[in-house]
mmCIF file of N, CA, C and O in Angstrom:
data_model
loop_
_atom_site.group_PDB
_atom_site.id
_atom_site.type_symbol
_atom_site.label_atom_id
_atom_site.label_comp_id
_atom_site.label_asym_id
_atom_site.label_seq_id
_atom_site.Cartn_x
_atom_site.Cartn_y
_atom_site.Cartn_z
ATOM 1 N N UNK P 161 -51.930 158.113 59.853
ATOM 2 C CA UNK P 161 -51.911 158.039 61.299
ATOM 3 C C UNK P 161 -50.789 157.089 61.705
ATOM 4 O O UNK P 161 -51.041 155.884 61.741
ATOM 5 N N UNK P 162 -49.346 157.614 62.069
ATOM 6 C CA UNK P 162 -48.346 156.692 62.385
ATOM 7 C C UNK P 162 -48.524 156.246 63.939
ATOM 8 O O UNK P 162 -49.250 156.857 64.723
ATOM 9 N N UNK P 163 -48.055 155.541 64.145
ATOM 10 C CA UNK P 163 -47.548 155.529 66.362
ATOM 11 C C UNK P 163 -46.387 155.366 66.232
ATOM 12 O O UNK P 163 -45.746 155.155 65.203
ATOM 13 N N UNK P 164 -46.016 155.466 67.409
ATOM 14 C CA UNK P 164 -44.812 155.920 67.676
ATOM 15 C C UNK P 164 -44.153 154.486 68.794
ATOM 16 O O UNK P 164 -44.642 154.397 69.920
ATOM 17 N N UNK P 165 -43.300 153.685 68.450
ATOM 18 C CA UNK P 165 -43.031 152.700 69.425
ATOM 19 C C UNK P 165 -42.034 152.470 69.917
ATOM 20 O O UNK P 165 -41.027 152.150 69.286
ATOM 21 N N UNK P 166 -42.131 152.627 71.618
ATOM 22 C CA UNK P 166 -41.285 152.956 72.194
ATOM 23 C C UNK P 166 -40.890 151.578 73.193
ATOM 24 O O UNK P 166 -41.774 150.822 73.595
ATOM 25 N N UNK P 167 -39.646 151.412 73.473
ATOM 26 C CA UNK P 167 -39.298 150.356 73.745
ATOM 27 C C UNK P 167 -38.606 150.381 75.619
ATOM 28 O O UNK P 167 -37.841 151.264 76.008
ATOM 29 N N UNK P 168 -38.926 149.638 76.194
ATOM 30 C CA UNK P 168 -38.942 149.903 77.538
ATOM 31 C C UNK P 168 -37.334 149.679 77.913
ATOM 32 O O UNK P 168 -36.739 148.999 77.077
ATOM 33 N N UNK P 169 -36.717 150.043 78.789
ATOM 34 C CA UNK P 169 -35.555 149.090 79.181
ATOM 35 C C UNK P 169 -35.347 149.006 80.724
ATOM 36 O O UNK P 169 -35.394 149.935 81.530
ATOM 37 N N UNK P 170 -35.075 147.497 80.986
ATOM 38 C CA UNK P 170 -34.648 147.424 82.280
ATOM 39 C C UNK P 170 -33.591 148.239 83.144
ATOM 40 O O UNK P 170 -32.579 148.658 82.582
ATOM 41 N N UNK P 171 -33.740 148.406 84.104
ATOM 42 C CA UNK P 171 -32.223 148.436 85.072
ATOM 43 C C UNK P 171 -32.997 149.955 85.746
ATOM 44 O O UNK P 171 -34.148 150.343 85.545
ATOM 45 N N UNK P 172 -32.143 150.469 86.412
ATOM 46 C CA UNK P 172 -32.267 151.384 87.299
ATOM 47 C C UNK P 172 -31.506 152.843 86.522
ATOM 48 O O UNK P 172 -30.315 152.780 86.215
ATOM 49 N N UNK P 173 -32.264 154.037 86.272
ATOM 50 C CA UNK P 173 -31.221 155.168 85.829
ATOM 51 C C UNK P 173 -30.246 155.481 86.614
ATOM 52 O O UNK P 173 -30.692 155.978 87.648
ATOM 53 N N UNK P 174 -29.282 155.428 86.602
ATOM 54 C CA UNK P 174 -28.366 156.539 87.357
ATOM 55 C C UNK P 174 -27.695 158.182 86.757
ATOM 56 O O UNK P 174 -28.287 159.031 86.091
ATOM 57 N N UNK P 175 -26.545 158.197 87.187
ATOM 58 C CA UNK P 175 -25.764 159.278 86.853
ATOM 59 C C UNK P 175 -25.520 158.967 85.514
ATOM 60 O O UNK P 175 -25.218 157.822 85.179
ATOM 61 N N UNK P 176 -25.667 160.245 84.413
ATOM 62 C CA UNK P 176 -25.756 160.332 82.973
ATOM 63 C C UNK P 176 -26.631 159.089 82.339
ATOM 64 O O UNK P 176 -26.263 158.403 81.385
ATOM 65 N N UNK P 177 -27.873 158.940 83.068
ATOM 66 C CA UNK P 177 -28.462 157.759 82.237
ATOM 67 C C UNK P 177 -29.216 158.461 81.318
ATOM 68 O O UNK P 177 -29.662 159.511 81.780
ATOM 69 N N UNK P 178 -29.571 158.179 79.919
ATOM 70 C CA UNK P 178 -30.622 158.820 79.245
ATOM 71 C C UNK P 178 -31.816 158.579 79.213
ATOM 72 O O UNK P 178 -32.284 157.553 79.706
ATOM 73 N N UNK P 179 -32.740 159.764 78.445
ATOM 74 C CA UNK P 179 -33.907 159.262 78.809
ATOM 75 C C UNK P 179 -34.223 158.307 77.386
ATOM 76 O O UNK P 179 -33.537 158.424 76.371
ATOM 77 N N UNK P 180 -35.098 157.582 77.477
ATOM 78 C CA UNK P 180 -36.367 157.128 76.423
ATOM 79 C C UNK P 180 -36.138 157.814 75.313
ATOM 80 O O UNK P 180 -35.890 157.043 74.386
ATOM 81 N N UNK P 181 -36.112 159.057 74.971
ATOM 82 C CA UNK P 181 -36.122 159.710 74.049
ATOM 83 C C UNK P 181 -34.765 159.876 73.068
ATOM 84 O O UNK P 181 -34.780 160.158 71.870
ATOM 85 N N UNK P 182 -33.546 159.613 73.940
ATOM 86 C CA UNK P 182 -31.979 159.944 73.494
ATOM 87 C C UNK P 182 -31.399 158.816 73.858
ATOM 88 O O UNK P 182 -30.393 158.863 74.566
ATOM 89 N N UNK P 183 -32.009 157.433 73.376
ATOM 90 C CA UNK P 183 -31.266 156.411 73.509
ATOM 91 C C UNK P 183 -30.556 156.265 71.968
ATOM 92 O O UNK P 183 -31.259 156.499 70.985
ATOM 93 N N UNK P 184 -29.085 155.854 71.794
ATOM 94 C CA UNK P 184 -28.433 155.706 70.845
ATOM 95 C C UNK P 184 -29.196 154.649 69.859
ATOM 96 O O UNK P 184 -30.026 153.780 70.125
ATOM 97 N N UNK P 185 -28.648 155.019 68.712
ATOM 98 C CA UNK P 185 -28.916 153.827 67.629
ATOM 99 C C UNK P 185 -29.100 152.570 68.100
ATOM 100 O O UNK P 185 -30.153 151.946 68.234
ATOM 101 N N UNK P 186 -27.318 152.063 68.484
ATOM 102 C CA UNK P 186 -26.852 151.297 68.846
ATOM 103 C C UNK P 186 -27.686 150.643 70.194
ATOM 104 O O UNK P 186 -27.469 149.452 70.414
ATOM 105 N N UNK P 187 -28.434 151.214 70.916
ATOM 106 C CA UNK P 187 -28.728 150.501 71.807
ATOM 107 C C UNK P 187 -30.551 150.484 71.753
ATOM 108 O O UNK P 187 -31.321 150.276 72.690
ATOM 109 N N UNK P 188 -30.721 150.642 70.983
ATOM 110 C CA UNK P 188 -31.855 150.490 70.402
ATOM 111 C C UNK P 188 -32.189 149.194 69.213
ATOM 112 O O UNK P 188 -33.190 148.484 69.114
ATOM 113 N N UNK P 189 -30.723 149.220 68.256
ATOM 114 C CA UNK P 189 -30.560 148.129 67.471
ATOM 115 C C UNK P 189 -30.553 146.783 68.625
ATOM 116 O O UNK P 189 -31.562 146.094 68.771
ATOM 117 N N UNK P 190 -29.780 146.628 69.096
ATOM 118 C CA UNK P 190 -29.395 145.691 70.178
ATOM 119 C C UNK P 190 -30.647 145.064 70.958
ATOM 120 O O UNK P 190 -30.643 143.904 71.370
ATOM 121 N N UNK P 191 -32.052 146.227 71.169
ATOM 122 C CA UNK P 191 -33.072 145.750 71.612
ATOM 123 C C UNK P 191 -34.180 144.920 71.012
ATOM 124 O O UNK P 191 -34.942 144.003 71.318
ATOM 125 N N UNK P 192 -33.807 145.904 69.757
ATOM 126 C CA UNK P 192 -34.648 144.989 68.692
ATOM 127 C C UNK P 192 -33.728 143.665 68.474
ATOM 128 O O UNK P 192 -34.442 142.675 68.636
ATOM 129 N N UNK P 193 -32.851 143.433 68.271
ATOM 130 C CA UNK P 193 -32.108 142.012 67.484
ATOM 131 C C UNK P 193 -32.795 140.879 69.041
ATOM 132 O O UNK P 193 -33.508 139.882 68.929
ATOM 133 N N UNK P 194 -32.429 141.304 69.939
ATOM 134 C CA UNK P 194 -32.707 140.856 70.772
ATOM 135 C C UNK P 194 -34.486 139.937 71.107
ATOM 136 O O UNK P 194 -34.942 138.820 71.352
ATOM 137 N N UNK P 195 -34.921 141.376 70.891
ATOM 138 C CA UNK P 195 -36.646 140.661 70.455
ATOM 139 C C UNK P 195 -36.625 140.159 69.678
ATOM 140 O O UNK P 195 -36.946 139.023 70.025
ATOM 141 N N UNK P 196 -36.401 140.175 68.423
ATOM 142 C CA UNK P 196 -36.772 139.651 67.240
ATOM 143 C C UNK P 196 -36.105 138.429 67.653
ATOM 144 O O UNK P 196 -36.890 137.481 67.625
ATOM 145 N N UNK P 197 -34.530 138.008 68.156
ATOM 146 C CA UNK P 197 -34.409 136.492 67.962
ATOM 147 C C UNK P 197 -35.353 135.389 69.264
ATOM 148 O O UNK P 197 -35.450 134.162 69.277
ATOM 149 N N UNK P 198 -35.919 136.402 70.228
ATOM 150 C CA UNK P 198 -36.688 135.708 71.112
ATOM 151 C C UNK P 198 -38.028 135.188 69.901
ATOM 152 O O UNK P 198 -38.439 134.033 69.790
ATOM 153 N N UNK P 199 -38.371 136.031 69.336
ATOM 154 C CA UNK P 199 -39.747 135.492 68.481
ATOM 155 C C UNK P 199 -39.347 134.997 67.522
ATOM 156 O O UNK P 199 -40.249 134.572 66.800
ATOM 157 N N UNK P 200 -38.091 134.809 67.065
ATOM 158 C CA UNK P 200 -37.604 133.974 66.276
ATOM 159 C C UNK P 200 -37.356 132.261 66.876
ATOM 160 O O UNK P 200 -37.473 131.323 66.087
ATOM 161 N N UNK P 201 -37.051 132.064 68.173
ATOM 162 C CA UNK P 201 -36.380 131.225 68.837
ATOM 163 C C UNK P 201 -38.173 130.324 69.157
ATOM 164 O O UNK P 201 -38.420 129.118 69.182
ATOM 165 N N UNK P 202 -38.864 131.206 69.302
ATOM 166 C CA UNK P 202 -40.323 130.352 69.040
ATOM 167 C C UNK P 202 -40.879 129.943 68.502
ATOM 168 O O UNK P 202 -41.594 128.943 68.580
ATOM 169 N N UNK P 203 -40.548 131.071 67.386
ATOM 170 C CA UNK P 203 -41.611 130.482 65.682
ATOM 171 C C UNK P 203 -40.593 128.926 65.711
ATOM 172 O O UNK P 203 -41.182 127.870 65.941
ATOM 173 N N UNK P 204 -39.575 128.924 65.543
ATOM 174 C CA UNK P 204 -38.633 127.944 64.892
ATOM 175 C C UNK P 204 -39.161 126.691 65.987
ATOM 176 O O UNK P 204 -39.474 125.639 65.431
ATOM 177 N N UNK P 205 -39.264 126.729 67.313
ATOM 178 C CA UNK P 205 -39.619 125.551 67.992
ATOM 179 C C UNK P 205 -40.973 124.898 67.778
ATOM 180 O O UNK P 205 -41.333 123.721 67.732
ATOM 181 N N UNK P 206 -41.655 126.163 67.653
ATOM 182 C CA UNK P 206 -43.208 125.373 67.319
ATOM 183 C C UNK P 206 -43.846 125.055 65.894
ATOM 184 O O UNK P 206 -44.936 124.557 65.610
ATOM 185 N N UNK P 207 -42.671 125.564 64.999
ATOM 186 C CA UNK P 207 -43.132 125.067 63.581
ATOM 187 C C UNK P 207 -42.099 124.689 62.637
ATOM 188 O O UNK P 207 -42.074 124.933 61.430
ATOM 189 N N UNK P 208 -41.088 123.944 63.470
ATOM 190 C CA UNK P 208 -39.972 122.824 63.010
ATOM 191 C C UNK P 208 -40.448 121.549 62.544
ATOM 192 O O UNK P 208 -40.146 121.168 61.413
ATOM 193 N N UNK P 209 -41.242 120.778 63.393
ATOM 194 C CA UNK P 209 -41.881 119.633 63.139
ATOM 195 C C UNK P 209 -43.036 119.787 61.941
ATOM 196 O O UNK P 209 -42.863 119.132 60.913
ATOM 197 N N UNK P 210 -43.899 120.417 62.030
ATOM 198 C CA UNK P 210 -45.026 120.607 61.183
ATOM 199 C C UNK P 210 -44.352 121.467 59.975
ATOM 200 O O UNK P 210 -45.144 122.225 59.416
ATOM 201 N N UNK P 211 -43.523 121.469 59.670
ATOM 202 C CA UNK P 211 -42.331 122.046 58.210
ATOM 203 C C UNK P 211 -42.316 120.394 57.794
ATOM 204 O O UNK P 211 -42.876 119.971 56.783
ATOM 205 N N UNK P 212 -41.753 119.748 58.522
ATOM 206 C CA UNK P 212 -40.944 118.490 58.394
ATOM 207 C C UNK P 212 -41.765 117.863 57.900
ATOM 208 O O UNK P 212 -41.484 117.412 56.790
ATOM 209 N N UNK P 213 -43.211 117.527 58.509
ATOM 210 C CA UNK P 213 -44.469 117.020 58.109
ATOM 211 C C UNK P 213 -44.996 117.456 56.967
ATOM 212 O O UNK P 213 -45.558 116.616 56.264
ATOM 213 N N UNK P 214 -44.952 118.637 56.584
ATOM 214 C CA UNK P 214 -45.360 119.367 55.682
ATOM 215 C C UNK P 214 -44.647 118.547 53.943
ATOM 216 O O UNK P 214 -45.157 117.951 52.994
ATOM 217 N N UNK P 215 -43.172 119.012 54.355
ATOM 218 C CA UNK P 215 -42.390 118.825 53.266
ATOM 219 C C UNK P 215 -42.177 116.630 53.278
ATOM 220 O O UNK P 215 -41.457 116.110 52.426
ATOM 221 N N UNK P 216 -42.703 116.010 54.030
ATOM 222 C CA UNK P 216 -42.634 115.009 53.949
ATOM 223 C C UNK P 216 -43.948 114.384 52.954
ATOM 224 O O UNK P 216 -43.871 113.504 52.097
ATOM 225 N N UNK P 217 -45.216 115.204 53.414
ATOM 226 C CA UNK P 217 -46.463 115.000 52.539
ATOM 227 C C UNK P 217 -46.432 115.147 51.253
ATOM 228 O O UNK P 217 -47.052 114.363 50.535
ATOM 229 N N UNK P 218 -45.666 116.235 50.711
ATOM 230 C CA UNK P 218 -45.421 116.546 49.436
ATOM 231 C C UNK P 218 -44.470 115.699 48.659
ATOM 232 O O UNK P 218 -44.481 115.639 47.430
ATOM 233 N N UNK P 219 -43.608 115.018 49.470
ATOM 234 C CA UNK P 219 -42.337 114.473 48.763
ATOM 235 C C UNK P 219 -43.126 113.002 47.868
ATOM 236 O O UNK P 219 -44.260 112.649 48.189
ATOM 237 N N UNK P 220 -42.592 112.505 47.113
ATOM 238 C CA UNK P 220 -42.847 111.645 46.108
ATOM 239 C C UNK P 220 -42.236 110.028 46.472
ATOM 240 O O UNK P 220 -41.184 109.949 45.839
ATOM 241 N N UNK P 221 -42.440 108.869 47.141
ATOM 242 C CA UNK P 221 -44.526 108.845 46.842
ATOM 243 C C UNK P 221 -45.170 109.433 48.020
ATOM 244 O O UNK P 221 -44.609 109.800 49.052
ATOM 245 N N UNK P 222 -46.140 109.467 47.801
ATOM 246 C CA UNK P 222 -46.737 109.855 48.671
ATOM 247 C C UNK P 222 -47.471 109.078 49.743
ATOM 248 O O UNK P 222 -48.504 108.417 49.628
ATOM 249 N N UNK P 223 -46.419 109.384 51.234
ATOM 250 C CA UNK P 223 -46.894 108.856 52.248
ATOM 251 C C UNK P 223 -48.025 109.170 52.909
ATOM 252 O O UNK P 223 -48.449 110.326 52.906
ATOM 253 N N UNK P 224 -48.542 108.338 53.446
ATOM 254 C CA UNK P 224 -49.780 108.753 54.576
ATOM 255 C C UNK P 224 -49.516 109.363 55.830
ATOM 256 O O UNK P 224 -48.341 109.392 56.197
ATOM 257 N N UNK P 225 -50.417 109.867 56.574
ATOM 258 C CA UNK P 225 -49.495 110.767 57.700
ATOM 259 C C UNK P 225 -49.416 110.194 59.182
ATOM 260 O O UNK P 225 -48.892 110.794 60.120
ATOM 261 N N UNK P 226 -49.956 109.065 59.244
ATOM 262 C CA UNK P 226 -49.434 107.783 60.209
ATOM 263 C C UNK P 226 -48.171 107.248 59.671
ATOM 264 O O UNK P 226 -47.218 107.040 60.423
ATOM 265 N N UNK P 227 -48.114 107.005 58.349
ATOM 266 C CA UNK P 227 -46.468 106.417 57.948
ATOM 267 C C UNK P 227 -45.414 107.415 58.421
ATOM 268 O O UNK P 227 -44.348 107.002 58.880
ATOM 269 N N UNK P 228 -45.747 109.015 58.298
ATOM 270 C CA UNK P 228 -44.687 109.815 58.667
ATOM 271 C C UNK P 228 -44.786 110.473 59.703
ATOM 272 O O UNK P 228 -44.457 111.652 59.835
ATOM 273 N N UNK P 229 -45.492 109.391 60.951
ATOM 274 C CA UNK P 229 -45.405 110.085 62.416
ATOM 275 C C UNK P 229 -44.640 108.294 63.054
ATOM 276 O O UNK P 229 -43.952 108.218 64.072
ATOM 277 N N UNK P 230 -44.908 107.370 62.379
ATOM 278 C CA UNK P 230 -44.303 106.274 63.004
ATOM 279 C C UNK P 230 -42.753 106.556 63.141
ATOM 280 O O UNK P 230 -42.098 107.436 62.582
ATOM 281 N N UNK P 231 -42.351 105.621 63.992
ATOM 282 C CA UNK P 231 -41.460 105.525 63.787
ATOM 283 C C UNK P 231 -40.208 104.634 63.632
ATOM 284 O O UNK P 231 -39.116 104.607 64.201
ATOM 285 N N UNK P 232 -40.933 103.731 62.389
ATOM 286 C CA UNK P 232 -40.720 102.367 61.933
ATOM 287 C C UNK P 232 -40.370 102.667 60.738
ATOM 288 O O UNK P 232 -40.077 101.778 59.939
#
């Protein structure tokens, strides 16, 4: 059972606009890169710090996690 996903686009049709169905590669690629770096541009803001934290817990010796939120 596949679906089929179809991707909306702004603006107004005019003269020779296509439909939904006969949009080029190219402007279909462009929609996706586009989404993907918006949900990219989020993941990266909200789980930059807690990486940092992460890879700070593990590092050798081992700090406590008040030592690696101070900032002393």
């Amino acid at each position: 059972m596949a679906s089929r996903v179809s991707l909306k686009t702004k603006g107004k049709g005019g003269k020779g606009s296509k439909s939904s169905d006969e949009k080029s590669a190219a402007q279909c690629l462009k929609e996706w890169s586009t989404w993907t770096m918006k949900k990219a541009k989020v993941v990266t803001h909200y789980g930059f710090i807690p990486l940092v934290i992460i890879i700070g817990m593990n590092s050798e010796p081992k700090p406590q996690l008040y030592q690696l939120l101070s900032p002393v």
